[in-house]
Amino acid sequence: MSLSHGLKIVRSEAIWIRALLLALVCLALFAGNSAYAQNSGTIVGTVTDPTGAVLGSAHVTALETATGRTRSVTTNDQGYYVISSLPPSEYQVKVEIKGFAQAIRTGVLLQADKTLSVDVTLNMESTAESVTVSDAPPQIDTTTPTISQIVDQERIVELPLNGRNAATLTTLAPGAVNAPANGAIQSSTFGNQAVGGQAAAVTISVNGSRQTSSNYLMDGSDNMDQYTNVNQPFPMPDSIREFSVQTSNYSAQYGGNSGAVVNVVTRSGTNRLHGTAFEFIRNSALNARNWAATSRDTIKRNQFGGTIGGPVFLPKLYDGREKTFFFFGFQGTIFHSASATNRVYLPTTANLNGDFSAMLSASNPANPLGRAITIKNPVTGQPYPGNIVPTSDFDAAALNTLKLLPSAASPNGLTSYIQPNAPQNFHEELIRIDHTLSSHDRITGRYFRDTYINPAIYENGNILTYKDGFPNISQNLLFSESHIFNNSWLNDFRFTRSSVDGSQNPPSNAPNYADLGVNMYQPTGIPKAIESINISGLFSFGSYPFGKFTRVNYIFDDDVKWVHGRHSISFGGSVQNAGLDVMNNYRRFGSFGFSGDATGYAMSDFLLGRVRSFTQSSGQFQNARNTIWSLYFQDDYHPLPRLTLNLGMRYDPFRPWNEINGRLELFSPDAYAAGRRSSVYYNAPPGLLFPGDQGFPRGGTNASYKNFAPRIGFAYDVTGDGKTSVRGGFGLFFDSRGISQITQAIVSNNPFSPSISITTLPGTFSNPYQGLSSHPPFPYPAPADFTFPLPVTVLTFNPLQKFQVPLSYNWNLSVERQLTQQWSLRTSYVGSSGRHIRRDMQLNPGIYIPGDPSIFGNPSASIMSRTKYAPNYSNINMLTQTGASSYHSFQAALQHRFAHNFTVQASYTYSKSLDNIPQNQTLQNGGGGSFSQPIYMSGFSDFEYGASPFDRTHIFNGSYVLTLPSFNAVPRAARFVIGGWGTSGLLSASTGDAYTIFTGTDVAATGAAPRAILQGKPYGGNGCATTTTACANWLNKSSFALPLPAVGTNPGTYAAYPYKYGNIGKGALRGPGFVNWDVSLYKNFGAAERFHAQFRAEFFNVLNHTNLSDPVATINSGGFGNILSAGDPRIGQLGLKLIF
């Protein structure tokens, strides 16, 4: 989407939205503003004389030591000063006033999103000309209620990171836990298609929030995919200065999501030219074998790149020292996975001559199934004599398909082939320019691009190797400007364009069905594709057709800061114009299945062209738009020198996404009861409405303009020396951006994606449309008289239109203490209560009818034929905001800032997270049938209340970086051997996650997901051995049983049975715990201050501890109660860095 197109979206919005955007832009043009708004820090303090009296009009200057840039303010009448919007860095603070000696405070380390108190006492001028204090000020927060964790550059660069993905360090924050429990990497999905596959961030739940409730920023500006509500990629570690993870009661400046705020600050240049070059290599040489594998993995990964940054200096042309700085970073990744050896059963030479006689004997070595089969004529139903099929009956398209397959390699057709895997390529670039226009104006420009390419594969002569490619490009462009009006007023403005361009591409040499001689419609103007040909149990091939998934956001932010007396006030707003454009050709080419129903054997079905299942659709297309905006006001008030009150209000209105071509639907029970039909598609069943129908709201549901989120907090400096604080706060946080996923799936329904899906096709493979009354190409868009095949599947917002935005009440109370000059400790009680959380439920559940002959003695009878809205409707999946959650925790954080050659961070969380959201919905936004009881049961919602799937009672995370002394006093040879060594590590340990035992079969005959009956001790007695690949006794299987099934002749007995949906609670069982230690050992060579090389050896799970996965939790599964997989074993990689 172009910039002009994005601006058209802005103009199409309501007048008051346009006015807000115009006001922000005008303010920016008038005032100017910086990259130092939401990714910045603030230095505050009070200047006093030796008696404690405050000193007004003192001149305070903060000097950034790396660049030489300065910011100056003057203390007010209360001796109070605020220097806001400072980039995270090390500063020197100088205070001057006539009649007093100058005071200089060095080593002032300011971190992102932090407010640092630097109080200064000035001596009389006769006492000394200047007093310099080199001790760093206490790092205790004495001014805000926010609980946050800073991950500094030392950790980002030195800690071992598998895949060099700094986002994995977000779990260092107390209250953060991987969700789902296996720490899966986030990716965006659209239906069945991946639209963002590169490593983005470990999905985390923070303080009981959903894993899509965290807000990710880069340099203070949005770094989210607004449509799927997940983050875009992090830059590589060498391009990041630091990032903060704010987890509780953050300022009203932040919002839109109710979970954590993760703010990544990219590196900028300094007054000296600095750079790096690096390469990391991973292969199997240093790896261990996974517990569940028979050999070590063969993955090979090369990561290489470098950075350079410094002042813009052009001899005799421009000297940008202390004024203009640049930074550039690049990283490339080449990922090789071993080619797989696959085994399939192909037609034998005998089969190609019509001879299937080997199938008459189960023991015949040429029989691949091991059971006797008589091949019957699909036309007459009579057996072919001797299992000999006339080759004249073979289907022409099937014979053409055989030309693309290798020949069978054995008498029974068993054939091995190599599935090649082309290298996957990742590369990213970041460039940043910072320029000081004047003492009042600074500007920043930054561009980040992350490209992932997974190539398509098809080896001519073997269509079995056919595989799609998935390129994906994420981009983030930022321009910001900061303007200082005077000592009290400052303005920050940011413009951001972020985009994700995902696609799926068939191989360039791929055929389509027409090339095989199939007489059917095939799309033109896009690459050819074979979607799916499946000969059941024998062989299959195909992949997705061409698709393009584009998301573009244009974001305008403006923040104003005003210091008035003891009030530090900030206010501002944000406008985001977000768009999603999808061209998904899924099923447009068609798919075929051959099962053996026609002849008795799937291979002969295929050769005769007898199709069991055939599907073809019109694809899935979407053009969704939204304008997301917010306003905030924050006042940090200091009524007393040691007390700060934090008062804020945020406004986060919700406006649903709008499909600009009307591809939305809504089911209305009232309209159904009244027999009212759509005036847009008048053949739709009663109750199904579309945009343009009376009462159909824009975007499919009502907007919400009542989302005012108050924030209140306090911070008290107990001892007055900045070393002990008591802090606390309470606030309301809305998930106003997180309800968009439902409109993604609607476009796959009729009439937006007309399709045919047929079992027992009357035609043949060569002529699949034979005997069909309608078939593709369908008119698109669908005409008003479109015929809806019954029963209809619907995905709808709450038909009562009582949409409520998900929200969370957050609170905390903390005590923080500086134990020594370097050690500090924070202990906190942190809680949250979620309301109106998304839950998808089945509005048309199956209804058990005692004595109904359609189900008694026939447990496989169709559930959907016995529903309230049959026969017009099958599944009516409804999004509601009826979920609730509760979280309580004790959290502790211990830190030693870098000094004496080491730094340590450690956090511990003791917590409990509960919710009433079905387990699979919590992690996957599941469909409507995932409740364990149907919604007409009075207690169905309470039945889902239990431990959240990501709930872990005890969580510990720690990190350390240690460097040995330089040993300058020892001889050079000895110093070369023993000097320059360092080590770093990450330690993680937690108790098991919560899971639930399901039946896996609908024994209650209602379409729900019943749970098991627990009738004894749930766990096995001996745990599991981690030295073998069999773990069959984690659960005591005899303690679990199925509820009484809905079959038999005595419905009264069934109806009276108390536990027909199971009695085990949601999340009642716990999986194995988790223990992991990642270690890095490195050696520096050369002069550390000028040029040096660093050799690194990094090991992930260095102890090769087996972290078992959860057991199979479905009773009707063959592996029930067994643990079948485990986390990564020890993995090693080597690296070399050149640093100057």
XYZ file of N, CA and C in Angstrom, residues 92 215 767:
9
model
N 27.041 12.985 32.423
C 27.657 13.792 33.472
C 26.697 14.934 33.761
N 2.715 -5.173 24.176
C 2.899 -4.088 23.214
C 4.397 -3.926 22.952
N -12.178 -35.514 -15.729
C -13.336 -34.643 -15.956
C -14.112 -34.485 -14.655
